[in-house]
Short mmCIF file of C-alpha atoms in Angstrom, two decimals:
data_model
loop_
_atom_site.label_atom_id
_atom_site.label_comp_id
_atom_site.label_asym_id
_atom_site.label_seq_id
_atom_site.Cartn_x
_atom_site.Cartn_y
_atom_site.Cartn_z
CA MET A 1 97.34 104.90 32.86
CA LEU A 2 93.88 104.69 34.45
CA GLU A 3 92.47 101.15 34.72
CA ASN A 4 89.15 100.43 32.94
CA LEU A 5 86.44 101.35 35.46
CA SER A 6 83.53 99.70 33.69
CA SER A 7 83.87 96.61 35.85
CA PRO A 8 82.56 97.11 39.37
CA ARG A 9 85.49 95.22 40.65
CA ALA A 10 88.02 97.49 38.91
CA LEU A 11 90.16 99.58 41.25
CA PRO A 12 89.96 103.38 40.97
CA TRP A 13 93.64 103.72 40.21
CA LEU A 14 96.06 106.09 38.22
CA THR A 15 99.84 105.91 37.74
CA ARG A 16 102.00 108.63 36.46
CA PRO A 17 105.36 107.78 35.16
CA GLY A 18 108.03 110.39 35.62
CA ALA A 19 106.84 112.01 38.84
CA ARG A 20 109.89 111.19 40.85
CA THR A 21 112.00 113.50 38.39
CA TRP A 22 109.57 116.50 39.01
CA ARG A 23 111.20 119.18 41.19
CA CYS A 24 110.06 122.36 43.16
CA ASP A 25 111.34 124.80 45.79
CA PRO A 26 111.63 123.63 49.48
CA ALA A 27 109.44 124.86 52.36
CA PRO A 28 110.89 127.65 54.49
CA ALA A 29 113.37 126.41 57.07
CA GLU A 30 111.98 128.62 59.88
CA VAL A 31 108.63 126.71 60.13
CA ARG A 32 110.12 123.83 62.19
CA GLY A 33 111.75 126.27 64.68
CA PHE A 34 108.43 128.05 64.97
CA HIS A 35 106.66 124.84 66.02
CA ALA A 36 109.51 123.81 68.05
CA ALA A 37 109.29 126.76 70.21
CA LEU A 38 105.40 126.15 70.95
CA PRO A 39 104.93 125.11 74.58
CA ALA A 40 102.79 122.01 73.54
CA TYR A 41 105.21 120.83 70.87
CA SER A 42 106.89 117.51 70.59
CA PRO A 43 107.33 115.19 67.56
CA THR A 44 104.46 112.73 66.97
CA PRO A 45 105.52 109.14 67.06
CA LEU A 46 106.68 107.03 63.98
CA HIS A 47 105.67 103.53 64.73
CA GLU A 48 107.36 100.63 62.88
CA LEU A 49 104.70 97.84 62.39
CA SER A 50 106.48 94.59 61.15
CA ALA A 51 103.18 92.70 61.03
CA LEU A 52 102.02 95.09 58.20
CA ALA A 53 105.28 94.79 56.44
CA LEU A 54 104.86 90.99 56.37
CA GLU A 55 101.28 91.21 55.16
CA LEU A 56 102.00 93.79 52.41
CA GLY A 57 105.03 92.07 51.11
CA VAL A 58 107.65 94.83 51.77
CA GLY A 59 110.60 95.39 53.89
CA ARG A 60 109.50 97.82 56.46
CA VAL A 61 106.18 99.81 57.38
CA PHE A 62 106.21 102.90 59.44
CA VAL A 63 103.06 104.79 60.40
CA LYS A 64 103.22 108.57 61.33
CA ASP A 65 100.79 108.81 64.24
CA GLU A 66 98.97 112.16 64.28
CA SER A 67 96.50 111.14 67.02
CA CYS A 68 98.02 113.84 69.42
CA ARG A 69 99.42 116.87 67.69
CA LEU A 70 99.88 120.07 69.78
CA GLY A 71 97.13 118.81 72.08
CA LEU A 72 94.67 118.06 69.33
CA PRO A 73 93.72 114.55 67.82
CA ALA A 74 94.86 115.43 64.21
CA PHE A 75 97.80 117.05 62.22
CA LYS A 76 95.93 120.15 61.30
CA ALA A 77 97.27 122.29 64.10
CA LEU A 78 100.59 122.50 62.38
CA GLY A 79 99.07 124.49 59.41
CA ALA A 80 96.63 126.47 61.39
CA SER A 81 99.19 127.71 64.03
CA TRP A 82 101.80 128.68 61.44
CA ALA A 83 99.14 130.48 59.13
CA VAL A 84 97.57 132.26 61.91
CA HIS A 85 101.10 133.41 63.25
CA ARG A 86 101.92 134.69 59.72
CA THR A 87 98.47 136.33 59.33
CA LEU A 88 98.71 138.38 62.59
CA ALA A 89 102.36 139.29 61.92
CA GLU A 90 101.37 140.66 58.48
CA ARG A 91 98.39 142.52 59.89
CA ALA A 92 100.68 144.13 62.53
CA ALA A 93 103.27 145.06 60.03
CA SER A 94 100.65 146.76 57.92
CA GLY A 95 99.79 149.13 60.55
CA ARG A 96 96.29 147.91 61.05
CA ALA A 97 94.56 148.99 64.32
CA PRO A 98 95.54 146.51 67.14
CA GLY A 99 92.75 144.27 68.65
CA PRO A 100 91.13 140.84 68.24
CA VAL A 101 90.13 139.75 64.91
CA THR A 102 87.80 136.90 63.84
CA LEU A 103 89.42 133.91 62.22
CA VAL A 104 86.78 132.61 59.98
CA THR A 105 87.12 129.17 58.22
CA ALA A 106 85.11 126.10 56.82
CA THR A 107 85.90 122.69 57.94
CA ASP A 108 84.85 118.89 57.94
CA GLY A 109 86.18 118.91 61.54
CA ASN A 110 89.93 118.91 62.34
CA HIS A 111 91.06 122.09 60.60
CA GLY A 112 88.20 124.11 62.13
CA ARG A 113 89.00 122.79 65.60
CA ALA A 114 92.58 123.82 65.04
CA VAL A 115 91.76 127.30 63.96
CA ALA A 116 89.49 127.67 67.00
CA ARG A 117 92.13 126.41 69.41
CA THR A 118 94.73 128.75 67.82
CA ALA A 119 92.33 131.70 68.07
CA ARG A 120 91.52 130.86 71.69
CA LEU A 121 95.08 130.49 72.77
CA LEU A 122 95.91 133.89 71.09
CA GLY A 123 93.09 135.78 72.50
CA GLN A 124 91.21 135.98 68.95
CA ARG A 125 87.79 135.14 67.99
CA ALA A 126 86.80 132.25 65.53
CA HIS A 127 83.85 131.61 63.26
CA VAL A 128 83.70 128.04 61.85
CA PHE A 129 81.43 126.90 59.02
CA VAL A 130 80.57 123.22 59.08
CA PRO A 131 78.91 121.35 56.11
CA ARG A 132 76.38 118.60 56.34
CA GLY A 133 77.50 115.34 57.60
CA VAL A 134 79.94 116.29 60.09
CA HIS A 135 79.29 114.39 63.42
CA THR A 136 77.76 116.28 66.16
CA GLY A 137 80.72 115.19 68.40
CA ALA A 138 83.16 116.95 65.96
CA VAL A 139 81.00 120.06 66.08
CA ALA A 140 80.83 119.97 69.89
CA ALA A 141 84.65 119.85 70.03
CA ILE A 142 84.79 123.22 68.03
CA VAL A 143 82.28 124.79 70.16
CA ALA A 144 84.36 123.76 73.19
CA GLU A 145 87.18 125.88 71.84
CA GLN A 146 84.78 128.83 72.18
CA ALA A 147 84.18 129.37 68.47
CA LYS A 148 80.97 130.41 66.95
CA VAL A 149 79.84 127.50 64.68
CA THR A 150 77.40 127.88 61.71
CA GLU A 151 76.21 124.52 60.34
CA VAL A 152 75.51 124.65 56.47
CA GLU A 153 73.02 122.52 54.74
CA GLY A 154 75.24 122.03 51.72
CA ALA A 155 78.50 120.06 51.19
CA TYR A 156 82.16 121.35 51.97
CA ASP A 157 82.46 123.51 48.89
CA GLU A 158 79.32 125.32 49.95
CA ALA A 159 80.65 125.64 53.44
CA VAL A 160 83.78 127.37 52.10
CA ARG A 161 81.83 129.91 50.01
CA ARG A 162 79.87 130.82 53.11
CA ALA A 163 83.05 131.31 55.17
CA ALA A 164 84.58 133.38 52.50
CA ARG A 165 81.61 135.72 52.35
CA ALA A 166 81.59 135.99 56.18
CA ALA A 167 85.31 136.90 56.33
CA ALA A 168 84.67 140.04 54.25
CA ALA A 169 83.37 141.69 57.36
CA PRO A 170 85.58 144.27 59.17
CA ASP A 171 88.11 142.67 61.58
CA ALA A 172 87.74 139.31 59.94
CA VAL A 173 90.10 137.16 58.14
CA LEU A 174 89.55 133.86 56.16
CA VAL A 175 92.05 131.11 57.29
CA GLN A 176 91.10 128.37 54.88
CA ASP A 177 93.14 125.19 54.05
CA THR A 178 92.10 125.33 50.50
CA ALA A 179 92.92 127.86 47.79
CA TRP A 180 91.51 129.39 44.67
CA PRO A 181 92.50 132.10 42.30
CA GLY A 182 92.73 135.36 44.31
CA TYR A 183 93.03 133.59 47.54
CA GLU A 184 96.33 131.71 47.96
CA GLN A 185 98.64 133.39 50.49
CA ILE A 186 97.08 132.06 53.65
CA PRO A 187 96.53 128.48 52.19
CA GLY A 188 100.21 128.56 51.22
CA TRP A 189 101.16 129.29 54.79
CA ILE A 190 99.03 126.45 55.93
CA VAL A 191 100.92 124.09 53.62
CA GLU A 192 104.17 125.46 54.93
CA GLY A 193 103.05 124.49 58.40
CA TYR A 194 102.68 120.86 57.57
CA SER A 195 106.35 120.76 56.52
CA THR A 196 107.31 120.04 60.20
CA LEU A 197 105.50 116.60 59.92
CA CYS A 198 107.94 115.64 57.17
CA ALA A 199 110.91 116.87 58.73
CA GLU A 200 110.31 114.82 61.89
CA ILE A 201 109.83 111.79 59.48
CA ASP A 202 113.35 112.27 58.23
CA GLU A 203 114.71 112.51 61.72
CA GLN A 204 112.79 109.63 62.99
CA LEU A 205 113.69 107.19 60.05
CA ALA A 206 117.37 108.05 60.41
CA ALA A 207 117.14 107.14 64.19
CA GLN A 208 115.59 103.74 63.18
CA GLY A 209 118.21 102.79 60.62
CA ALA A 210 116.49 104.01 57.55
CA ALA A 211 118.43 107.10 56.82
CA ASP A 212 118.03 106.83 52.99
CA GLY A 213 114.34 107.63 53.48
CA PRO A 214 111.09 105.88 52.31
CA ASP A 215 110.67 104.11 49.15
CA LEU A 216 106.88 105.08 49.17
CA VAL A 217 104.65 107.47 51.21
CA ALA A 218 101.06 107.09 51.18
CA VAL A 219 99.01 110.24 51.93
CA PRO A 220 95.34 110.67 52.60
CA VAL A 221 93.94 113.55 50.39
CA GLY A 222 91.06 116.01 50.61
CA VAL A 223 91.73 119.11 48.66
CA GLY A 224 95.40 118.22 48.55
CA SER A 225 97.21 120.61 50.91
CA LEU A 226 98.84 118.05 52.94
CA ALA A 227 99.81 116.13 49.87
CA GLN A 228 101.15 119.37 48.44
CA ALA A 229 103.51 119.66 51.62
CA VAL A 230 104.57 116.07 51.23
CA ILE A 231 105.37 116.52 47.54
CA THR A 232 107.31 119.68 48.32
CA HIS A 233 109.45 117.83 50.91
CA TYR A 234 110.33 115.01 48.76
CA ARG A 235 110.63 116.61 45.24
CA SER A 236 112.86 119.70 46.44
CA HIS A 237 116.10 117.72 47.32
CA PRO A 238 117.63 116.68 43.97
CA SER A 239 120.37 114.79 45.74
CA ARG A 240 118.01 112.68 47.86
CA ARG A 241 116.33 109.44 46.74
CA ALA A 242 112.94 110.31 45.54
CA PRO A 243 110.26 108.08 46.88
CA ALA A 244 106.97 107.12 45.21
CA LEU A 245 104.04 109.21 46.49
CA LEU A 246 100.50 107.74 46.64
CA SER A 247 97.50 109.73 47.25
CA VAL A 248 94.39 108.09 48.83
CA GLU A 249 90.78 109.41 48.65
CA PRO A 250 87.27 108.28 49.31
CA GLU A 251 85.43 106.82 46.22
CA SER A 252 82.71 109.22 46.97
CA ALA A 253 84.94 112.37 46.78
CA ALA A 254 87.94 111.34 44.52
CA CYS A 255 88.48 115.06 43.16
CA VAL A 256 92.25 114.70 42.91
CA LEU A 257 91.89 111.23 40.98
CA GLU A 258 89.32 112.69 38.72
CA SER A 259 91.37 115.75 38.03
CA LEU A 260 94.51 113.78 37.28
CA THR A 261 92.62 111.61 34.93
CA HIS A 262 91.28 114.65 32.91
CA GLY A 263 94.68 116.47 33.21
CA ALA A 264 93.14 119.51 34.68
CA PRO A 265 91.36 120.36 38.08
CA VAL A 266 87.70 119.44 38.14
CA SER A 267 85.04 119.41 40.80
CA VAL A 268 83.14 116.37 41.72
CA THR A 269 79.77 115.91 43.53
CA THR A 270 80.59 114.39 46.80
CA GLY A 271 78.57 111.78 48.70
CA ASP A 272 78.48 110.64 52.27
CA THR A 273 81.64 109.15 53.68
CA THR A 274 82.93 108.15 57.31
CA MET A 275 86.23 109.81 55.94
CA ALA A 276 84.70 113.28 56.72
CA GLY A 277 87.96 115.08 56.59
CA LEU A 278 88.56 113.89 52.99
CA ASN A 279 85.00 114.66 51.78
CA CYS A 280 86.21 117.41 49.34
CA GLY A 281 84.85 117.93 45.85
CA THR A 282 87.58 120.46 44.38
CA PRO A 283 91.47 120.34 44.59
CA SER A 284 93.13 123.53 46.03
CA SER A 285 94.31 125.68 43.25
CA ILE A 286 97.87 125.98 44.69
CA ALA A 287 98.00 122.22 45.38
CA TRP A 288 97.14 121.29 41.81
CA PRO A 289 100.53 121.97 40.04
CA TYR A 290 102.14 119.82 42.63
CA LEU A 291 99.64 117.11 42.58
CA ARG A 292 99.97 116.99 38.81
CA GLY A 293 103.64 117.15 38.75
CA GLY A 294 104.76 115.13 41.80
CA LEU A 295 102.17 112.40 42.62
CA ASP A 296 103.25 108.95 41.30
CA ALA A 297 99.78 107.39 41.87
CA ALA A 298 96.26 107.99 43.16
CA VAL A 299 93.69 105.57 44.38
CA ALA A 300 90.23 105.79 45.77
CA ILE A 301 88.73 103.44 48.34
CA PRO A 302 85.25 102.73 49.92
CA ASP A 303 84.36 103.42 53.53
CA ASP A 304 84.51 99.74 54.38
CA ASP A 305 88.14 99.42 53.56
CA SER A 306 89.05 102.46 55.72
CA ALA A 307 87.14 100.93 58.56
CA LEU A 308 89.01 97.65 58.21
CA ALA A 309 92.33 99.52 58.13
CA ALA A 310 91.49 101.46 61.28
CA ALA A 311 90.63 98.21 63.10
CA ARG A 312 93.86 96.75 62.02
CA LEU A 313 95.83 99.77 63.16
CA ASP A 314 94.09 99.62 66.47
CA ALA A 315 94.93 96.08 67.01
CA LEU A 316 98.49 97.00 66.42
CA GLY A 317 98.29 99.78 69.03
CA VAL A 318 97.90 102.82 66.78
CA SER A 319 94.87 105.06 67.30
CA SER A 320 93.56 106.09 63.80
CA GLY A 321 90.39 107.47 62.54
CA PRO A 322 88.83 106.78 59.06
CA CYS A 323 90.74 109.56 57.34
CA GLY A 324 94.12 108.54 59.07
CA ALA A 325 93.47 104.89 58.14
CA ALA A 326 92.83 105.71 54.54
CA ALA A 327 96.61 105.48 53.80
CA LEU A 328 96.84 101.83 54.95
CA ALA A 329 93.61 101.06 53.12
CA GLY A 330 94.67 102.65 49.91
CA LEU A 331 98.08 100.89 49.99
CA ARG A 332 96.42 97.49 50.69
CA ALA A 333 94.23 98.07 47.64
CA VAL A 334 97.04 98.80 45.48
CA LEU A 335 99.25 95.93 46.61
CA THR A 336 96.58 93.16 46.60
CA GLY A 337 94.00 91.94 44.36
CA ALA A 338 93.97 91.47 40.41
CA GLY A 339 96.72 93.56 38.88
CA ALA A 340 98.69 94.01 42.11
CA GLU A 341 102.07 92.97 40.61
CA ASP A 342 101.82 95.63 37.79
CA ARG A 343 100.96 98.33 40.35
CA ARG A 344 103.83 97.17 42.64
CA THR A 345 106.12 97.46 39.76
CA ALA A 346 104.81 100.92 38.88
CA LEU A 347 105.64 101.99 42.32
CA GLY A 348 109.03 100.48 42.47
CA LEU A 349 108.26 98.36 45.51
CA GLY A 350 109.89 95.13 46.41
CA ALA A 351 110.51 92.86 49.36
CA THR A 352 113.02 95.29 51.06
CA SER A 353 111.06 98.58 50.37
CA THR A 354 110.48 100.95 53.24
CA VAL A 355 106.86 102.41 53.35
CA VAL A 356 105.66 105.42 55.35
CA LEU A 357 101.86 105.64 56.05
CA LEU A 358 100.57 109.15 57.23
CA SER A 359 97.75 108.48 59.82
CA THR A 360 96.59 112.08 60.01
CA GLU A 361 93.92 111.71 62.73
CA GLY A 362 93.19 109.60 65.84
CA THR A 363 89.95 108.04 66.69
CA ALA A 364 89.02 110.95 68.91
CA ALA A 365 89.04 113.43 65.88
CA ASN A 366 86.17 111.55 63.98
CA PRO A 367 83.46 110.05 66.18
CA HIS A 368 82.32 107.80 63.36
CA SER A 369 82.59 104.21 63.98
CA THR A 370 85.89 102.51 62.78
CA THR A 371 84.61 99.07 63.18
CA ALA A 372 84.07 97.10 59.92
CA HIS A 373 81.23 94.72 59.39
CA GLY A 374 82.07 91.08 58.80
CA ALA A 375 84.93 88.71 59.72
CA HIS A 376 87.47 90.38 57.33
CA ARG A 377 91.25 90.73 58.48
CA PHE A 378 94.21 92.47 57.09
#
């Protein structure tokens, strides 16, 4: 149920009973092998932070640290590399003339840089559309990958529309991490690419004495593609304990929370947020059935909470930008304050529970300041 939002202090929060019984097919097994064969591949760290477990009143807290993934400061390279691999293989199999293609995409930063890096390494071209509000440092990082960058005056959804039009040119292909009716195959491959992150978590938890897996996973959400991958992983094994899955969004771009509230995908008008990679107004069409079926809860947070979480993670030795720190901020919002005990019960969390937070980017991925104002502390 959605809490009453008429009060300015009410938490934008939604719980969905029954999500842990929802099931889907697993991701293809060959994705992990593809990534493992890449020269730059190694699993990213899974840090156990006992101080956070004590503060949040749970047994163990682990943070999946994506601050260096395949040489880039965010997880997005997993999806981009697999999707471009599949795209080029499909083009070759169809008998199209060989030669470089232009990989076109829209981005709030990390995905575009990952596509540009993949294009450069494979001898392809890249054209990246960037919406308003993306920091000049993030744009410069994409340019440094030898990509053409077009800055758009509108928001993320407008940048996606511009990219789709540009990809209609000969020898161009759209490599976008959101889907809509008629454009679903490549976004689906991007989601498959993210499955490697979840497989690593399984192995790392087992190595740290938590082979039964987590009781809750908190996921930062933009259009929902990473959340779709996480839901696929944890909802496709009937014999495994199913954890609670929590999505976290900026209050100024809570399209998934709003869609779950309405029971159907809706678009929201986005505002400014330091969580640039989550500043998305429309859920991905292929992600929506998974979000609706497999998410236990959704929460929206203000920028200040993300900044506080990033500062706390930094103090504990984890580099996390505003988007990555959103997972901690969202969990803290849920487990503290008025109504916290009811929310804790809804998620099935207790004093011995194991929690995994997905920190999807390091501080280098998003040049916005992660320092909160005031003398607050986690």
